[in-house]
CSV table of C-alpha atoms in Angstrom, one decimal:
chain,number,residue,atom,x,y,z
A,211,MET,CA,83.1,-68.5,-34.6
A,212,THR,CA,82.8,-71.0,-32.0
A,213,ILE,CA,80.4,-70.7,-29.0
A,214,SER,CA,81.9,-69.3,-26.3
A,215,GLU,CA,82.3,-70.2,-22.8
A,216,ASN,CA,83.7,-66.9,-21.7
A,217,SER,CA,81.4,-65.4,-18.8
A,218,ARG,CA,81.5,-61.9,-20.4
A,219,TYR,CA,79.5,-62.8,-22.9
A,220,GLU,CA,76.3,-62.8,-22.1
A,221,SER,CA,74.7,-65.6,-24.2
A,222,GLY,CA,78.0,-67.7,-25.8
A,223,LEU,CA,76.4,-66.5,-28.6
A,224,GLU,CA,77.9,-63.2,-29.8
A,225,GLY,CA,79.8,-63.6,-33.0
A,226,CYS,CA,78.0,-66.7,-33.7
A,227,VAL,CA,76.5,-65.4,-36.8
A,228,SER,CA,79.0,-63.3,-38.9
A,229,PRO,CA,78.7,-60.0,-40.6
A,230,ILE,CA,78.2,-62.6,-43.8
A,231,GLU,CA,75.8,-64.7,-42.5
A,232,ALA,CA,74.0,-61.4,-41.3
A,233,ARG,CA,73.9,-59.8,-44.2
A,234,ALA,CA,72.8,-62.6,-46.3
A,235,PHE,CA,69.9,-63.0,-43.7
A,236,LEU,CA,68.8,-59.5,-44.6
A,237,ARG,CA,68.3,-60.3,-48.3
A,238,LEU,CA,66.6,-63.4,-47.6
A,239,LEU,CA,63.9,-61.1,-45.5
A,240,GLY,CA,64.2,-58.8,-47.8
A,241,VAL,CA,64.9,-56.0,-45.0
A,242,PRO,CA,67.8,-53.4,-45.1
A,243,ALA,CA,70.9,-52.8,-42.4
A,244,LEU,CA,69.6,-49.9,-40.4
A,245,PRO,CA,70.8,-48.7,-37.0
A,246,PRO,CA,69.2,-50.3,-33.5
A,247,SER,CA,66.0,-49.7,-32.6
A,248,LYS,CA,62.6,-50.9,-31.4
A,249,ALA,CA,61.0,-49.8,-34.8
A,250,TYR,CA,63.3,-51.5,-36.7
A,251,LEU,CA,63.5,-54.7,-34.2
A,252,VAL,CA,59.3,-55.0,-35.0
A,253,ARG,CA,59.8,-54.8,-38.8
A,254,LEU,CA,62.7,-57.8,-38.1
A,255,ILE,CA,60.2,-59.8,-36.6
A,256,ARG,CA,57.3,-59.3,-38.6
A,257,ALA,CA,59.5,-60.3,-41.9
A,258,ILE,CA,60.9,-63.3,-39.9
A,259,TYR,CA,57.5,-64.5,-38.8
A,260,CYS,CA,56.7,-64.1,-42.7
A,261,ARG,CA,59.7,-65.6,-44.0
A,262,ILE,CA,60.9,-68.2,-42.0
A,263,PRO,CA,58.3,-71.9,-41.3
A,264,PHE,CA,57.8,-72.4,-37.1
A,265,GLN,CA,58.3,-76.4,-38.2
A,266,ASN,CA,59.3,-79.5,-36.5
A,267,LEU,CA,59.8,-81.7,-40.1
A,268,THR,CA,63.5,-81.3,-39.7
A,269,MET,CA,63.5,-82.6,-36.0
A,270,LEU,CA,61.3,-85.7,-37.2
A,271,THR,CA,63.3,-86.7,-40.6
A,272,ARG,CA,67.2,-86.2,-39.4
A,273,PRO,CA,69.0,-88.4,-36.8
A,274,ARG,CA,67.3,-87.6,-32.7
A,275,ALA,CA,70.3,-85.3,-32.1
A,276,ALA,CA,69.8,-81.3,-31.4
A,277,PRO,CA,70.9,-79.3,-34.3
A,278,ALA,CA,74.5,-78.2,-34.5
A,279,TRP,CA,75.7,-74.5,-35.0
A,280,ASN,CA,76.0,-74.9,-38.6
A,281,GLU,CA,72.6,-76.7,-39.1
A,282,ILE,CA,71.3,-73.8,-37.4
A,283,ILE,CA,73.0,-71.2,-39.7
A,284,GLU,CA,72.1,-73.4,-42.9
A,285,ASP,CA,68.4,-73.8,-42.0
A,286,MET,CA,68.0,-70.5,-41.4
A,287,LEU,CA,70.1,-69.1,-44.3
A,288,SER,CA,68.4,-71.0,-46.4
A,289,GLY,CA,64.6,-70.2,-45.2
A,290,LEU,CA,63.9,-74.1,-43.7
A,291,GLY,CA,63.3,-72.6,-40.4
A,292,GLY,CA,63.0,-75.1,-37.4
A,293,LEU,CA,61.7,-74.5,-33.8
A,294,CYS,CA,63.0,-72.4,-30.6
A,295,THR,CA,66.0,-74.9,-30.6
A,296,THR,CA,66.6,-73.4,-33.9
A,297,ILE,CA,65.4,-70.3,-34.4
A,298,ASN,CA,65.8,-68.5,-31.4
A,299,PRO,CA,69.5,-68.8,-30.7
A,300,PHE,CA,69.8,-67.6,-34.6
A,301,VAL,CA,67.9,-64.9,-34.1
A,302,CYS,CA,69.4,-63.4,-31.0
A,303,ALA,CA,73.4,-63.9,-32.6
A,304,PHE,CA,71.8,-62.1,-35.4
A,305,LEU,CA,70.6,-59.5,-33.4
A,306,HIS,CA,73.8,-59.6,-31.5
A,307,GLN,CA,75.4,-58.9,-35.0
A,308,LEU,CA,73.2,-56.1,-36.1
A,309,GLY,CA,74.5,-54.2,-33.1
A,310,PHE,CA,71.2,-54.9,-30.5
A,311,ARG,CA,72.1,-56.0,-26.8
A,312,SER,CA,70.5,-59.2,-27.2
A,313,VAL,CA,70.4,-62.2,-24.9
A,314,LEU,CA,69.1,-65.7,-24.3
A,315,LEU,CA,65.9,-65.8,-21.5
A,316,THR,CA,64.7,-69.4,-20.4
A,317,SER,CA,61.2,-69.9,-19.7
A,318,THR,CA,59.0,-73.0,-18.1
A,319,MET,CA,56.1,-74.8,-20.3
A,320,LEU,CA,54.0,-76.8,-18.9
A,321,GLY,CA,55.8,-76.8,-15.4
A,322,ARG,CA,58.8,-77.5,-16.7
A,323,PRO,CA,61.8,-75.6,-15.9
A,324,ASP,CA,64.5,-74.5,-19.2
A,325,SER,CA,62.0,-76.6,-21.7
A,326,HIS,CA,61.7,-72.9,-24.2
A,327,ILE,CA,64.3,-70.5,-25.3
A,328,ALA,CA,63.1,-66.7,-25.4
A,329,ILE,CA,64.9,-64.0,-26.4
A,330,GLY,CA,65.3,-60.2,-24.5
A,331,VAL,CA,66.5,-57.3,-26.2
A,332,TRP,CA,67.5,-54.3,-24.7
A,333,ILE,CA,66.4,-51.0,-26.3
A,334,GLU,CA,67.0,-47.7,-24.2
A,335,ASN,CA,67.4,-49.5,-21.0
A,336,ARG,CA,64.5,-51.4,-21.2
A,337,LEU,CA,64.3,-55.5,-22.2
A,338,PHE,CA,61.7,-56.5,-23.9
A,339,TRP,CA,61.0,-60.1,-24.5
A,340,ILE,CA,60.9,-61.8,-27.8
A,341,ASP,CA,60.0,-65.0,-29.0
A,342,LEU,CA,59.6,-65.9,-32.7
A,343,ALA,CA,59.5,-69.9,-32.5
A,344,ASN,CA,56.8,-71.0,-30.4
A,345,GLY,CA,53.9,-71.0,-32.9
A,346,PHE,CA,52.2,-68.2,-32.0
A,347,PRO,CA,52.4,-64.6,-33.5
A,348,TYR,CA,54.4,-62.6,-30.7
A,349,LEU,CA,54.8,-59.6,-33.7
A,350,MET,CA,55.5,-57.1,-31.2
A,351,PRO,CA,58.2,-56.7,-28.8
A,352,LEU,CA,56.6,-56.5,-25.0
A,353,ALA,CA,58.7,-54.3,-22.3
A,354,THR,CA,59.1,-56.6,-18.8
A,355,ASP,CA,58.7,-53.4,-16.6
A,356,ARG,CA,55.2,-53.5,-17.1
A,357,ALA,CA,51.7,-55.3,-18.1
A,358,ILE,CA,51.2,-54.9,-21.6
A,359,ALA,CA,48.9,-56.8,-24.4
A,360,LYS,CA,48.9,-56.8,-28.2
A,361,GLU,CA,46.6,-58.4,-31.0
A,362,PHE,CA,47.1,-59.2,-34.4
A,363,ALA,CA,44.6,-61.2,-36.2
A,364,GLY,CA,42.1,-61.9,-33.6
A,365,PHE,CA,44.7,-63.4,-31.3
A,366,ARG,CA,45.8,-61.8,-28.3
A,367,TYR,CA,48.8,-62.1,-25.6
A,368,ARG,CA,50.0,-60.4,-23.0
A,369,LEU,CA,52.5,-59.9,-20.4
A,370,GLU,CA,52.7,-60.1,-16.8
A,371,PRO,CA,55.7,-59.1,-15.0
A,372,GLY,CA,56.5,-60.3,-11.2
A,373,GLY,CA,59.8,-59.5,-10.1
A,374,GLU,CA,62.4,-62.1,-11.6
A,375,TRP,CA,59.8,-63.4,-13.9
A,376,ALA,CA,56.7,-62.7,-16.3
A,377,LYS,CA,54.0,-64.6,-17.1
A,378,ILE,CA,53.2,-64.8,-21.3
A,379,TYR,CA,49.1,-65.3,-21.3
A,380,GLN,CA,47.7,-65.7,-24.6
A,381,ASP,CA,44.1,-66.9,-26.5
A,382,VAL,CA,43.8,-70.8,-27.2
A,383,LEU,CA,43.4,-70.6,-31.1
A,384,GLY,CA,39.9,-71.1,-32.7
A,385,LYS,CA,38.8,-70.9,-28.6
A,386,GLU,CA,37.6,-68.4,-26.4
A,387,LYS,CA,40.1,-69.1,-23.8
A,388,THR,CA,43.2,-67.7,-22.5
A,389,ILE,CA,46.4,-69.6,-20.8
A,390,CYS,CA,49.8,-68.9,-19.3
A,391,ASN,CA,51.9,-70.1,-22.2
A,392,GLN,CA,55.1,-69.6,-20.6
A,393,GLU,CA,56.9,-68.1,-17.5
A,394,VAL,CA,59.9,-66.5,-18.7
A,395,CYS,CA,63.0,-66.0,-16.1
A,396,LEU,CA,64.3,-61.7,-17.4
A,397,THR,CA,67.8,-63.3,-16.3
A,398,PRO,CA,70.1,-63.9,-18.9
A,399,VAL,CA,71.2,-67.5,-19.8
A,400,HIS,CA,73.8,-68.7,-21.1
A,401,TYR,CA,73.3,-71.2,-24.6
A,402,SER,CA,74.6,-74.4,-22.5
A,403,ARG,CA,72.1,-73.8,-20.0
A,404,PHE,CA,69.8,-75.3,-22.7
A,405,ASP,CA,72.3,-78.4,-23.1
A,406,GLU,CA,70.2,-81.0,-21.7
A,407,MET,CA,66.7,-79.4,-22.6
A,408,ARG,CA,67.8,-79.6,-26.4
A,409,LEU,CA,69.0,-83.4,-26.2
A,410,LEU,CA,65.5,-84.2,-24.6
A,411,HIS,CA,63.6,-82.0,-26.5
A,412,TYR,CA,64.9,-84.7,-29.8
A,413,SER,CA,65.5,-87.9,-28.0
A,414,ASP,CA,62.6,-87.9,-25.3
A,415,PRO,CA,59.0,-88.4,-27.0
A,416,SER,CA,57.5,-87.5,-23.7
A,417,PHE,CA,59.7,-84.0,-22.9
A,418,GLY,CA,57.1,-82.3,-25.6
A,419,PRO,CA,54.6,-82.8,-28.6
A,420,PHE,CA,57.4,-82.2,-31.6
A,421,LEU,CA,58.4,-86.0,-32.0
A,422,ARG,CA,54.8,-87.1,-31.6
A,423,HIS,CA,52.9,-84.7,-34.1
A,424,ILE,CA,53.7,-82.4,-37.0
A,425,ARG,CA,54.1,-78.8,-36.8
A,426,LEU,CA,54.2,-76.5,-39.5
A,427,ASN,CA,53.2,-72.7,-39.6
A,428,ARG,CA,54.2,-69.3,-40.4
A,429,TRP,CA,52.2,-65.4,-39.3
A,430,GLU,CA,51.9,-62.7,-41.8
A,431,LEU,CA,50.4,-59.1,-40.3
A,432,GLU,CA,46.7,-60.4,-40.9
A,433,ASN,CA,47.3,-64.3,-41.5
A,434,GLY,CA,48.2,-67.2,-39.8
A,435,TYR,CA,49.0,-70.8,-42.1
A,436,ILE,CA,49.0,-73.5,-39.4
A,437,LEU,CA,49.4,-77.0,-39.4
A,438,ARG,CA,48.8,-79.8,-36.9
A,439,ASP,CA,49.2,-83.0,-38.1
A,440,ASN,CA,46.7,-83.3,-40.4
A,441,MET,CA,43.9,-80.3,-39.3
A,442,VAL,CA,45.2,-76.9,-41.9
A,443,ALA,CA,44.0,-73.5,-40.8
A,444,ARG,CA,44.1,-69.7,-42.3
A,445,PHE,CA,43.6,-68.3,-39.1
A,446,PRO,CA,41.8,-66.3,-38.0
A,447,GLY,CA,39.2,-69.4,-39.6
A,448,SER,CA,38.4,-72.4,-38.7
A,449,TRP,CA,39.7,-75.8,-38.8
A,450,GLU,CA,40.1,-78.2,-41.5
A,451,LYS,CA,41.0,-81.6,-41.6
A,452,LEU,CA,42.7,-82.9,-45.0
A,453,GLY,CA,44.0,-86.1,-46.2
A,454,HIS,CA,47.5,-86.0,-46.8
A,455,ASP,CA,47.8,-85.2,-50.5
A,456,ALA,CA,45.5,-82.1,-49.5
A,457,VAL,CA,47.6,-81.2,-46.8
A,458,SER,CA,50.5,-81.4,-49.5
A,459,ARG,CA,48.6,-78.4,-51.9
A,460,TRP,CA,48.0,-76.5,-49.1
A,461,ILE,CA,51.8,-76.5,-48.3
A,462,ARG,CA,52.8,-75.8,-51.5
A,463,THR,CA,49.8,-72.9,-52.0
A,464,TYR,CA,51.0,-71.2,-48.5
A,465,PHE,CA,54.5,-71.6,-48.1
A,466,LYS,CA,55.8,-72.6,-51.9
A,467,ASP,CA,58.8,-74.7,-50.7
A,468,GLU,CA,58.9,-78.0,-52.2
A,469,ARG,CA,61.5,-79.1,-49.6
A,470,LEU,CA,58.5,-78.6,-47.1
A,471,VAL,CA,56.1,-80.9,-48.8
A,472,LYS,CA,59.0,-83.5,-49.1
A,473,LEU,CA,59.9,-83.1,-45.8
A,474,TYR,CA,56.1,-83.5,-44.7
A,475,PHE,CA,56.0,-87.1,-46.3
A,476,GLN,CA,58.2,-88.0,-44.8
A,477,SER,CA,57.5,-87.2,-41.1
A,478,ILE,CA,54.2,-89.3,-41.9
A,479,GLU,CA,56.5,-91.7,-42.3
A,480,ALA,CA,58.6,-90.7,-39.4
A,481,LEU,CA,55.9,-90.4,-36.4
A,482,PRO,CA,55.4,-93.4,-34.3
A,483,ALA,CA,52.2,-96.0,-35.1
């Protein structure tokens, strides 16, 4: 299925995850197919956070080009994951295939408009914000029509609505500090809105941190496993600096995926000196 340019589609990704691919992803997550509901959405979000890593290792070790849709499908169905350019478009299309009304939302981060892809899901005529690819445990969807906060494993985040926009505030991991992580436009956008952003993410080292640093993490309900360059943490907990071999053992322990170990060593070589 190709990405649609038809204006009647909200994201252009409707139908881009087939019924067969959706069933395969559900098997990977260990979640059955159920009718759309908020409870089911929460179950899917938590399973994705647990099973699909947020990582830039594939970005660092592949040609400097944004992933094509067939690469996104392959990386998600194989459990390899990626960044917001991989995880969130796939999840938007996956949820639509399951019967949810899911849309793409654009976020401003660090003063850059359209620099992050988020997702909106309509449930009972209310728009909920979700984001499975920002490296933080947003394990509950947040309604966008009122101020609301959630906390997991000592990490707090909240949404402050403001008309057509909402601000997401959150803790800085390991510090007693709160920041505005992103400003989300609540008007759905087409996938093509991110064409330039996707190109810059994968070609311009100054656009964000992902061509200059290593990132890998996944989140369970009570724990997070975070790698930033050579610093690791089992959150909630303190950061620890490790050598390359110790990092590889840490990845094996908490991610149990030899592909990530291999990509980690390749990523070290790919980083700028």
